[in-house]
XYZ file of C-alpha atoms in Angstrom:
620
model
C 66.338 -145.367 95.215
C 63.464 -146.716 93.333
C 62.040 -143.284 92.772
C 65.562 -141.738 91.774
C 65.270 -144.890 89.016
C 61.891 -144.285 87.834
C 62.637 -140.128 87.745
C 65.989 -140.637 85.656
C 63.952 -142.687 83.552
C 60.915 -140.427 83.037
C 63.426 -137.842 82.320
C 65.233 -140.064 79.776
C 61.760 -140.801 78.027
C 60.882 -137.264 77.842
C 64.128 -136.347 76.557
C 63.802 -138.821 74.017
C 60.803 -137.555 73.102
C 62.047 -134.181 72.591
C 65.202 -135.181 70.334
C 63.095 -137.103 68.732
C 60.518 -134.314 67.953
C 63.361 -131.734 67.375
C 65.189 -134.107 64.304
C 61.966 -135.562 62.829
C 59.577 -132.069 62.832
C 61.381 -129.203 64.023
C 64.775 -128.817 62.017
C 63.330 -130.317 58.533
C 60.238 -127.606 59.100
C 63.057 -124.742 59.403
C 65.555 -126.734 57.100
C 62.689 -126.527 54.470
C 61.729 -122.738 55.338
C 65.394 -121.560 54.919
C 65.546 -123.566 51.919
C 62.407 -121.904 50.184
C 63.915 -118.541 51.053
C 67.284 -119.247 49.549
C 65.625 -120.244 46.389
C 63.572 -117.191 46.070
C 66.918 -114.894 46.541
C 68.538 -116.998 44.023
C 65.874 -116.597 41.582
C 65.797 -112.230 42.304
C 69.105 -112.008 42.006
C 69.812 -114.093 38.387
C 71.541 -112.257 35.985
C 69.761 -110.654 32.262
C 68.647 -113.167 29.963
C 71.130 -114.106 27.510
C 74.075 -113.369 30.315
C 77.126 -115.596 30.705
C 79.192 -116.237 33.340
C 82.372 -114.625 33.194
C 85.179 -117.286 32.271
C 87.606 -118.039 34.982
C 90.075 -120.641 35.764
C 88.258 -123.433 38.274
C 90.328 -123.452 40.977
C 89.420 -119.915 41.788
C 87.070 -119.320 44.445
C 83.726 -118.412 42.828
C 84.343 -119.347 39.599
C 81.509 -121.338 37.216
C 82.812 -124.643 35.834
C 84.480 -124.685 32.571
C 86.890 -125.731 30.868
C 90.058 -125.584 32.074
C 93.733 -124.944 30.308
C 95.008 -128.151 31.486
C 98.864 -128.640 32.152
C 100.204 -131.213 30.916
C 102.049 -132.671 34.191
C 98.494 -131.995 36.236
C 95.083 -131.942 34.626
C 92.404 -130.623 36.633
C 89.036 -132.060 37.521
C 86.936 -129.901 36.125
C 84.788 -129.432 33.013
C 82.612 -127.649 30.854
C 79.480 -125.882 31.603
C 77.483 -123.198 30.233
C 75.546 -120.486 31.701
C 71.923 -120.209 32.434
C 69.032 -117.175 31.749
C 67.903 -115.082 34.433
C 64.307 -116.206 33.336
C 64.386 -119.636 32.533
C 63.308 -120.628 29.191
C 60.719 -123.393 29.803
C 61.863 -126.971 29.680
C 59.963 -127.851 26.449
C 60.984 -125.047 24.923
C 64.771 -125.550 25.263
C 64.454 -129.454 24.702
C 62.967 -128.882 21.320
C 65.494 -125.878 20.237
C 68.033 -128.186 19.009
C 68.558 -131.649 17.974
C 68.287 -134.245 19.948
C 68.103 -137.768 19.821
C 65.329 -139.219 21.640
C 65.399 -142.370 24.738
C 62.369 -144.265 24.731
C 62.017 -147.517 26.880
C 59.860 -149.089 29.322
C 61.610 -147.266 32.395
C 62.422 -144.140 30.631
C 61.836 -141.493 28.335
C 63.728 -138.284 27.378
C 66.582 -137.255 24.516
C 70.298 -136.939 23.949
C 70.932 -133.477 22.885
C 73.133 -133.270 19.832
C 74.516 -129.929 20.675
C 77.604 -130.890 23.202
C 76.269 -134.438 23.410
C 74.654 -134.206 26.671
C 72.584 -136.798 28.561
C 70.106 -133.435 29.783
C 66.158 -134.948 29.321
C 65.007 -138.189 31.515
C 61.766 -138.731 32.954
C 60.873 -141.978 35.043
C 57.587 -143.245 33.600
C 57.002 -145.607 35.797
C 57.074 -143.099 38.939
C 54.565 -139.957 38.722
C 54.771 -137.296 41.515
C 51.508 -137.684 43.058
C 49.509 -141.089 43.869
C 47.697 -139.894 41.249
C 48.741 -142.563 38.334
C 47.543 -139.886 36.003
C 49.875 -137.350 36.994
C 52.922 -136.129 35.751
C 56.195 -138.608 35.746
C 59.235 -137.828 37.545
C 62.016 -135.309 35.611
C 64.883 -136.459 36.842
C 67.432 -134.398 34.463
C 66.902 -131.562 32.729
C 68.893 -129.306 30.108
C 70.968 -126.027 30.795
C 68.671 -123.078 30.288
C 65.658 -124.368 31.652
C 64.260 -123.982 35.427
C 66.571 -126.329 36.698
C 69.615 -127.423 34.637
C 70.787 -131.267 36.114
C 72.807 -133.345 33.188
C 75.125 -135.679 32.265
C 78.682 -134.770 30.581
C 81.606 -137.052 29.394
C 84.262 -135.854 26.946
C 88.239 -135.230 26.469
C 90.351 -132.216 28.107
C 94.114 -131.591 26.799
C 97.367 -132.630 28.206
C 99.054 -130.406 26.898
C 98.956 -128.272 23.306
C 96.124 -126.390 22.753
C 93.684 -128.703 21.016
C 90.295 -128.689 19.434
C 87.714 -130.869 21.885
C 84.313 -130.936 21.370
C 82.126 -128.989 24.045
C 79.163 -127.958 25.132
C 78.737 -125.884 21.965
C 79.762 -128.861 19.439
C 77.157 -130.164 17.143
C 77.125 -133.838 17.062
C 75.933 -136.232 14.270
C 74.614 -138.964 14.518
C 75.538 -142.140 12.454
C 72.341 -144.488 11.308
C 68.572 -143.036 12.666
C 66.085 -143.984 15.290
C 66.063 -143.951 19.750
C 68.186 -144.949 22.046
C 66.183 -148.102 23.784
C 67.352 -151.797 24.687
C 69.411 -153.259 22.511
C 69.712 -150.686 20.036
C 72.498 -147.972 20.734
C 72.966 -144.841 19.257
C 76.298 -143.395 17.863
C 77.361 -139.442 17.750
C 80.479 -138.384 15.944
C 81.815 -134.811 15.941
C 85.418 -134.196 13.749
C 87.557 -131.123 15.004
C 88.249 -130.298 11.355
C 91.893 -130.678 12.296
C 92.822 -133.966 12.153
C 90.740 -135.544 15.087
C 87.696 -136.818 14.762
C 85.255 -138.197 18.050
C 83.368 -140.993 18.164
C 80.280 -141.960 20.883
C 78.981 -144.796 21.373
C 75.382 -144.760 24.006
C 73.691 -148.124 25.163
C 70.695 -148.263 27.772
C 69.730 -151.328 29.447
C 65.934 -151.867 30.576
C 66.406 -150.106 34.001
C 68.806 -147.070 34.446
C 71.987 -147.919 33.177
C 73.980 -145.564 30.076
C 77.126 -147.267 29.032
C 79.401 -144.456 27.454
C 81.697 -145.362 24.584
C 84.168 -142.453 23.648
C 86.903 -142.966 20.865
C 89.226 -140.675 19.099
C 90.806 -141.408 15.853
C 93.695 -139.378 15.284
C 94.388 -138.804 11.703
C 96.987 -136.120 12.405
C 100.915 -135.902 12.007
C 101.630 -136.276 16.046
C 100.136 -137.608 18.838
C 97.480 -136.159 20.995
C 97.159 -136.735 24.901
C 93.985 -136.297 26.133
C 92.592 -137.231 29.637
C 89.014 -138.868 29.920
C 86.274 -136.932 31.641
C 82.891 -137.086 32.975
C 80.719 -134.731 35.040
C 77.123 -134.911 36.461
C 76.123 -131.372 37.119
C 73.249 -129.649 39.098
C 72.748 -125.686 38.634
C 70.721 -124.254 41.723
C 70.456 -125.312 45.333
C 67.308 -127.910 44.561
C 64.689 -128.411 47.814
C 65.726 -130.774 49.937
C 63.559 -132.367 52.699
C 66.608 -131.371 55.620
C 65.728 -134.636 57.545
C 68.839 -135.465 59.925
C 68.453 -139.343 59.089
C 68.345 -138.608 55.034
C 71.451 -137.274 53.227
C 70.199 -135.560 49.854
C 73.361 -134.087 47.511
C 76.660 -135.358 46.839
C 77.412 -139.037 47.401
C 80.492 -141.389 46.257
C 81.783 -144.891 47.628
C 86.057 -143.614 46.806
C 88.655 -146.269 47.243
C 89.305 -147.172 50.704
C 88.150 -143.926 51.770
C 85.116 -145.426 52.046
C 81.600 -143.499 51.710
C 81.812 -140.136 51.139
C 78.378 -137.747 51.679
C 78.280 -133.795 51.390
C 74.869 -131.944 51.752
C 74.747 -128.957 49.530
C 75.220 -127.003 52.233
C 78.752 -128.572 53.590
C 80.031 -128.702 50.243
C 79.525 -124.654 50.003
C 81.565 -124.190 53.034
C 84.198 -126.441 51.488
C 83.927 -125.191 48.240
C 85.695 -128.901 46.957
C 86.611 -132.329 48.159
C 89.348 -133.631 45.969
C 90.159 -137.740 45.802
C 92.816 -140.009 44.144
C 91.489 -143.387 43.987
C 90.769 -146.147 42.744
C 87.510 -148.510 42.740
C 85.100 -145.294 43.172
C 82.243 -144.328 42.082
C 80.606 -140.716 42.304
C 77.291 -138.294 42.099
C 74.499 -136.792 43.284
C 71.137 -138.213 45.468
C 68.211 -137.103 45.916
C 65.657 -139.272 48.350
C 64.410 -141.379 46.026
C 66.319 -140.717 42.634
C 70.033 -140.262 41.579
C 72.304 -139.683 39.208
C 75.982 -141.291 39.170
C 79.023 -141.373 37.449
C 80.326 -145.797 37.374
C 83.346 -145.570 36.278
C 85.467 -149.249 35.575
C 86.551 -150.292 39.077
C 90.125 -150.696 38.340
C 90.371 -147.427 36.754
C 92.319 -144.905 39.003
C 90.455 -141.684 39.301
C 91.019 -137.981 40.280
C 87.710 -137.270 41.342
C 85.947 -134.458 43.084
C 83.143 -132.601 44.370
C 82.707 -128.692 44.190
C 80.385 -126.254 44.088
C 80.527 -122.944 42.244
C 78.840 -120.020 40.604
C 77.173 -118.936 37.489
C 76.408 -115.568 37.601
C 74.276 -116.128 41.095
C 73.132 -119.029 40.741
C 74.736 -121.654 42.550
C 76.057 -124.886 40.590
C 77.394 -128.620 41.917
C 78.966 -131.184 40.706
C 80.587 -134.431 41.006
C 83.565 -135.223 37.981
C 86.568 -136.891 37.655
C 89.360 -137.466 34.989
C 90.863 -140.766 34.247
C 94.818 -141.340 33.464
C 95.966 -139.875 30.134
C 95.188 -141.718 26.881
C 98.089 -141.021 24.414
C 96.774 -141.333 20.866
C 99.312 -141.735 18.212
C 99.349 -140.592 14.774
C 97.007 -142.633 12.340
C 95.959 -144.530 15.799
C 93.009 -144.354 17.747
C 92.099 -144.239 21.771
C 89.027 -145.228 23.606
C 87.841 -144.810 27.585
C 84.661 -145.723 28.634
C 82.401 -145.526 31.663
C 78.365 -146.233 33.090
C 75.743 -143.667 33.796
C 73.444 -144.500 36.895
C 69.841 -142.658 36.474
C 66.940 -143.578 38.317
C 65.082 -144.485 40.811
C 66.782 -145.985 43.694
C 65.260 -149.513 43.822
C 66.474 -152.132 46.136
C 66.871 -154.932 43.833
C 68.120 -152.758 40.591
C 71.174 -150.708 43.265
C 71.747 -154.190 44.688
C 71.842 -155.726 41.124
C 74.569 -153.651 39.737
C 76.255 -153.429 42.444
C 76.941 -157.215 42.195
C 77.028 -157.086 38.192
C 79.225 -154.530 37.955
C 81.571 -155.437 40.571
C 81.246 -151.649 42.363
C 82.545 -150.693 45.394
C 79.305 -151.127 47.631
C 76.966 -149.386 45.465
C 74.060 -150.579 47.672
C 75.319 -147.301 49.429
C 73.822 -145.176 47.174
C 70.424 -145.895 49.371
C 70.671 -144.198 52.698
C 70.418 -147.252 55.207
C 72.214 -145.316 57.840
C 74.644 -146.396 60.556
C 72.348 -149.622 61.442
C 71.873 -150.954 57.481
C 72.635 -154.249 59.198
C 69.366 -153.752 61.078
C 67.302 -151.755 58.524
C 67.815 -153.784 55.178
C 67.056 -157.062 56.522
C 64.155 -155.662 57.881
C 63.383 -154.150 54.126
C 64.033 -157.807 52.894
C 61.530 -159.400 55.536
C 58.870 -156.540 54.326
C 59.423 -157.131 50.878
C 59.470 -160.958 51.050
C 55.729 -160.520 52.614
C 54.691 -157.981 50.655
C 55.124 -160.967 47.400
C 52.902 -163.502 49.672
C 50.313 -160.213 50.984
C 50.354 -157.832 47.733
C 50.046 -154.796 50.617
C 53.249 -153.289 51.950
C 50.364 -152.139 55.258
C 49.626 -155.926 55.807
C 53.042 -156.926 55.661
C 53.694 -154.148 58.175
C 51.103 -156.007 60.226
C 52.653 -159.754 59.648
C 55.876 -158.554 60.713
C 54.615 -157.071 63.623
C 53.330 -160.092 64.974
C 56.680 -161.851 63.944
C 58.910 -159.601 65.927
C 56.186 -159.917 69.089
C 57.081 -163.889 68.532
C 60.218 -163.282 68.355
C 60.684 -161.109 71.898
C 57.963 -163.274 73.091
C 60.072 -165.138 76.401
C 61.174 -161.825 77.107
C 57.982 -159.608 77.068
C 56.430 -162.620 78.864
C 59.031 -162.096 81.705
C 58.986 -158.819 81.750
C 54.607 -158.335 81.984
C 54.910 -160.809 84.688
C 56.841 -158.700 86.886
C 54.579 -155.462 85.896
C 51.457 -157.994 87.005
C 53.292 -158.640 90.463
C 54.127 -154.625 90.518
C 50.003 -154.202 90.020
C 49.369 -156.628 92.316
C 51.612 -155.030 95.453
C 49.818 -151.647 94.639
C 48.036 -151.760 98.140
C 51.297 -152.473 99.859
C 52.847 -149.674 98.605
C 50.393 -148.000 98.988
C 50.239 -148.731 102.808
C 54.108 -148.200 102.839
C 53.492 -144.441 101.902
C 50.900 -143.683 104.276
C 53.266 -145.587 107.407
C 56.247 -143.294 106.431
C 54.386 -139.963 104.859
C 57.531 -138.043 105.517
C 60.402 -140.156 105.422
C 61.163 -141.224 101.904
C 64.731 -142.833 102.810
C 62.101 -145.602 104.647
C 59.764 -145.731 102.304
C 62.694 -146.404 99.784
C 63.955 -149.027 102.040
C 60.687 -151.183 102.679
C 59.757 -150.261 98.541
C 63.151 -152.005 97.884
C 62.762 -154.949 100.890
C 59.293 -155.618 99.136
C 60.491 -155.839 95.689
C 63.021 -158.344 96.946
C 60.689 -160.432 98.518
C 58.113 -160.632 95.870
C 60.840 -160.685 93.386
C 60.015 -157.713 91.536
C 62.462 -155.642 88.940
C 60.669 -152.053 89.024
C 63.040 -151.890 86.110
C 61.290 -154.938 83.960
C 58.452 -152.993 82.263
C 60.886 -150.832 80.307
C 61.576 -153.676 78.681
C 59.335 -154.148 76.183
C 59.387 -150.747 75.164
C 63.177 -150.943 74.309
C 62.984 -153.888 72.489
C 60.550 -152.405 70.171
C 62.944 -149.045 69.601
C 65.256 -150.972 67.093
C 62.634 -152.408 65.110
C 60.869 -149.067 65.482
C 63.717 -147.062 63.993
C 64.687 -149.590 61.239
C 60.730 -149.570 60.172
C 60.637 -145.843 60.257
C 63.939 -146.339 58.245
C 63.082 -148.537 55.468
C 59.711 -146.170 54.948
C 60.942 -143.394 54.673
C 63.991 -143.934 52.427
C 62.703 -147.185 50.214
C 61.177 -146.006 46.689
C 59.137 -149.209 46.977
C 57.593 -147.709 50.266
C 56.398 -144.421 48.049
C 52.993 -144.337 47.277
C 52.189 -148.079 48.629
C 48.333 -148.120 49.706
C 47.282 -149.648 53.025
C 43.328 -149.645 52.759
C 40.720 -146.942 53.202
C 42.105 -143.494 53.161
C 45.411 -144.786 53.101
C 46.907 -144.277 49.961
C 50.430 -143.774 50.407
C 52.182 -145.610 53.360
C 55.341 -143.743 53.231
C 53.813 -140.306 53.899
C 51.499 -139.297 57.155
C 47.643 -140.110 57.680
C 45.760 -137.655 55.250
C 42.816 -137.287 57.723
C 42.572 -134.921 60.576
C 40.658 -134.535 63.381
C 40.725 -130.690 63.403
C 38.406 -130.480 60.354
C 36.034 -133.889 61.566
C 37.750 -135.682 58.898
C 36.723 -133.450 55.850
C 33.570 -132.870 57.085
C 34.408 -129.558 57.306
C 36.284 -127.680 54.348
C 39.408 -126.222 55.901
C 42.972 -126.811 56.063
C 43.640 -126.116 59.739
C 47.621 -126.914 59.136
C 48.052 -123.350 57.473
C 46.951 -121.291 60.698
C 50.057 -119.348 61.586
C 52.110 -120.448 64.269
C 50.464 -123.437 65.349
C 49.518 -124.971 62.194
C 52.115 -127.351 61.875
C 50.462 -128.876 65.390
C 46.762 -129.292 64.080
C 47.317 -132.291 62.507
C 46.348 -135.459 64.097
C 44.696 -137.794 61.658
C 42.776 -140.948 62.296
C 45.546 -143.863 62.385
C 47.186 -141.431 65.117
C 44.500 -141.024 67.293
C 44.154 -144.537 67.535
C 47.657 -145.488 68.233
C 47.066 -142.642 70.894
C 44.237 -144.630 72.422
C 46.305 -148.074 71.591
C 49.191 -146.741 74.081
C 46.914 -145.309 76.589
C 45.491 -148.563 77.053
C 48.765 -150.194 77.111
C 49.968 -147.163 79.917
C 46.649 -147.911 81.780
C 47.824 -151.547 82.433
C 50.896 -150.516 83.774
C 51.144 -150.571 87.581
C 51.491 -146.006 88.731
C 54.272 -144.358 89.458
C 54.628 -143.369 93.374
C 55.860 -140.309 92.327
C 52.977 -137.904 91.670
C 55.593 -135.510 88.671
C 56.491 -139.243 87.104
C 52.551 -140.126 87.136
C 51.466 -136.716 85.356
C 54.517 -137.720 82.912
C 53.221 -140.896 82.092
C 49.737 -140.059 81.999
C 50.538 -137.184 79.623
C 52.657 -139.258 76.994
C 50.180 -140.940 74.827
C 48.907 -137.975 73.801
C 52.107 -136.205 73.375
C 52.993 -139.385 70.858
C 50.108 -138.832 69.209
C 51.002 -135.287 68.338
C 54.270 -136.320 67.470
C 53.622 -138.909 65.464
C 50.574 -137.272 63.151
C 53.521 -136.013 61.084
C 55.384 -139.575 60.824
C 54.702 -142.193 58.180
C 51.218 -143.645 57.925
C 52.895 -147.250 57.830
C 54.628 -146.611 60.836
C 51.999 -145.196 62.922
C 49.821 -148.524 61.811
C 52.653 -150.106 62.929
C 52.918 -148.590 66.941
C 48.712 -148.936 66.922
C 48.624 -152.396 65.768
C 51.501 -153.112 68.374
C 50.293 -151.255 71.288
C 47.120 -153.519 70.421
C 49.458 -156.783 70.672
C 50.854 -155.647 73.791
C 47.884 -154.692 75.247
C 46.190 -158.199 74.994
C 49.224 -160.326 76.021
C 49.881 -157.993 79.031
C 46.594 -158.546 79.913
C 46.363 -162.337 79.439
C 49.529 -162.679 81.773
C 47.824 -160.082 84.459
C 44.677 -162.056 84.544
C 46.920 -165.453 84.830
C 48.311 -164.111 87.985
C 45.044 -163.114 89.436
C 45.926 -159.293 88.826
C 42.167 -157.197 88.975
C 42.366 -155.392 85.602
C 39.944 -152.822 86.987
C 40.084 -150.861 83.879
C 38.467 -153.602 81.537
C 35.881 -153.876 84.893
C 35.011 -149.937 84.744
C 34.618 -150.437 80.688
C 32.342 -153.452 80.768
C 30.212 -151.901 83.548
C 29.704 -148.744 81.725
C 29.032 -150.138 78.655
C 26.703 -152.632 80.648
C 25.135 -149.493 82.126
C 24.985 -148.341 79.146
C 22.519 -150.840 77.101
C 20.410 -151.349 79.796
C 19.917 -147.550 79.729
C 18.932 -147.984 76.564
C 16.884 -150.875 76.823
C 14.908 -149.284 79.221
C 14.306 -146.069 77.477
């Protein structure tokens, strides 16, 4: 029975291991390869420069986003966009074609583009895209035309008679001079030339927020209705990492509908997602940045998702409409809404989400099924990280504290793995009495446990107490912006991505990049911090009392370097994290072994060889 126990297990373990492997390496490696593939089709098959999309109505199947001829009884969800070159004009070059207003403030810098009033140029200064501080910043958005067209779009569609709305064509004006920072907004105005005339009003805070002030002064004979809009749109299916526990495209917290994700890729086979709520909020994430639409919370909303085409270029977006506005004749009607764009910091998501009144914003960051695991471990790292300064130390300081925390229970458990290593002769002894009968040798196995009051099962233990904490940490580093970039010390220079080292070249010593060998590449990888975690858990395996079975042995003798494999691709912090644990365990298992008199012949064999060894020397 004991053996049937130990085999399911080893089984389990390896399975683990496998899933494990398969979510973390294999699928984003062939997520990303399929991805780079798709990109370079889309970009062969673009249409001439100068093309446009041909105009159709949005609810056909296909059809690029524009704007629609809205009944009156049922306005759409869509709106406008434009269509793109086959050879993208270069960013610069399109941002400085027109008139634009520019953004400058401590967290970001870009424009406003006068021409259809866009929100189309933002960079994140604080954030470059190496750990290089002099490299470039993050572009976040960017305008239609260029590489990769991602904006902002709020505006007015009809109710009914045909009506003059500004679009993405319309040349705004802007009232007074000088950016859009804190504190000082800027205001557009754009008149129809037939009795309407559009006023904007756009305010930035000192983080990411745009609050979007739209009026319309009707200086006609009759009223207008008009129905509120806004849009974030992407053009292009942008690189995504393809990790299973990381969603990167559409996102939205609607009504009681709750959280609402759609990768690019499930939102092609859908084509759209339409919802009628209210208390929503909508648009589109990418790991560590996002853009989204914050619309009032007690504003109902037809909102959707959808995907479509512009000539072959895929586009998606996230819009909605609010209720009609009815404007009467000499009167005037407003609507209003928030721009999210930015980097997903804890504090800043959390911060609106509580100013704001939202409907769980703090969503917007993936935290996954267990958030009420992962963020309070994020909260315990941060708070540390204010006392440490080092994300890596506070990774070690919470190590311990978790250790102290399981502490009764590891105790109990390394005390029954020190009784286990110290019946190894009887079992032993039982093996060679019943060579061929294992339903004996089960039977006295099982009749000695009970007497020495052993659980064979009790050394798991500490490994599965560790697998929450494990997760969560792995969690919280890879989807935490304030991970990105942390240093440890050394060579460490950015906890949230793997150990830059590797063993296959001696560490730099020798000037190749073994990882781009065909085939196995992707396997020579194994950088310092790895290999000793690797030794950390061999140690820790060593201690351990054998497995009787000879297949479960070779299984357990062969894990610590599977790990270490397997691991050389994970997060730098979290590899620290196993090492500097596996060390922890190590040194209490062996404390409690030695207080039950257990021979730890391994630290024996080590202290003679190395005693061997400087006398060796000595003499020579």
């Amino acid at each position: 029975m004991d053996n049937q126990k130990n085999t399911l297990l080893a089984i389990a373990l390896s399975a683990l291991v496998l899933i494990v492997w398969q979510y973390f390496v294999g699928i984003p490696q062939a997520e990303k390869q399929r991805q780079i593939a798709q990109q370079q089709s889309q970009q062969q098959a673009k249409p001439a420069p100068g093309a446009t999309a041909p105009t159709q109505q949005p609810s056909q199947q296909g059809s690029a986003p524009q704007i629609p001829a809205q009944p009156a009884t049922a306005p759409a969800t869509t709106a406008p966009s434009v269509a793109s070159p086959a050879q993208p004009i270069p960013r610069e070059a399109v941002i400085n074609a027109a008139p634009r207003i520019a953004i400058n403030t401590a967290s970001l810098r870009g424009s406003i583009a006068l021409k259809g009033g866009r929100i189309d140029d933002l960079s994140l200064v604080k954030y470059h895209t190496t750990v290089d501080s002099n490299s470039p910043p993050i572009v976040l958005l960017s305008p239609s035309g260029s590489p990769e067209p991602f904006y902002a779009e709020f505006g007015w569609v009809p109710g009914g008679a045909s009506v003059k709305l500004p679009g993405p064509d319309s040349e705004w004006r802007q009232e007074g001079s000088g950016a859009l920072d804190v504190g000082h907004p800027v205001k557009l105005v754009y008149d129809n030339g037939e009795g309407l005339q559009f006023r904007r009003s756009i305010a930035v805070d000192e983080k990411y927020l745009f609050t979007i002030n739209d009026e319309v002064a009707n200086k006609g004979s009759a009223p207008v209705t008009l129905y509120p809009y806004a849009l974030i749109s992407r053009h292009g299916t942008p690189h995504t990492l393809g990790y299973y526990i990381l969603h990167e495209g559409l996102i939205g917290v609607l009504g009681d509908q709750g959280l609402q994700e759609s990768t690019y890729a499930d939102i092609e086979k859908k084509k759209a997602i339409a919802f009628d709520v209210t208390n929503g909020w909508l648009g589109i994430t990418d790991k560590y940045w996002a853009t989204a639409l914050l619309p009032d919370p007690s504003a109902h909303l037809r909102a959707r998702f959808s995907t479509g085409m512009l000539g072959e270029v895929k586009t998606y977006q996230t819009d909605y409409l609010l209720d009609a506005v009815t404007v009467a004749a000499g009167g005037t009607g407003s609507a209003s809404t928030r721009l999210f764009a930015g980097a997903k910091e804890v504090a800043v998501v959390d911060g609106y989400d509580k100013q704001l009144h939202l409907n769980r914003f703090e969503l917007l960051i993936d935290w996954g099924w267990f958030y009420f695991i992962t963020k309070p471990v994020f909260w315990t790292l941060d708070w540390l990280y204010k006392f440490t300064g080092n994300f890596g130390v506070a990774i070690l300081v919470i190590t311990v504290l978790v250790k102290i925390l399981f502490f009764p229970l590891a105790n109990k458990s390394y005390a029954s793995m020190a009784k286990m290593k110290a019946v190894q002769p009887q079992m032993l002894e039982i093996r060679e009495r019943h060579p061929e009968d294992k339903m004996k040798q089960q039977q006295a196995m099982m009749e000695l446990y009970k007497k020495e009051k052993i659980n064979p099962l009790a050394g798991c233990l500490p490994i599965v107490i560790q697998i929450p904490v494990f997760f969560s940490l792995y969690k919280v580093l890879f989807v935490t912006i304030e991970m990105r970039h942390a240093p440890f010390f050394g060579w460490v220079r950015d906890l949230s991505g793997p150990d830059p080292t590797n063993l296959f070249n001696l560490f730099g010593l020798i000037p190749v990049d073994p990882t781009v060998i065909p085939v196995i590449g992707s396997f020579l990888h194994v950088g310092a911090w790895p290999l000793i975690m690797g030794v950390t858990m061999w140690f820790q395996m060593k201690l351990n009392p054998a497995p009787p079975d000879p297949t479960q042995k070779m299984i357990f003798d062969w894990m610590p370097l599977i790990f270490t494999f397997m691991l050389a691709t994970f997060p730098a912090g979290l590899v620290i994290y196993w090492a500097w644990n596996n060390t922890l365990s190590v040194i209490q298992q062996a404390a409690i072994m030695r207080k039950h008199g257990v021979k730890i012949e391994l630290f024996d064999n080590l202290k003679s060889d190395l005693r061997a060894l400087f006398l060796r020397k000595k003499g020579g």
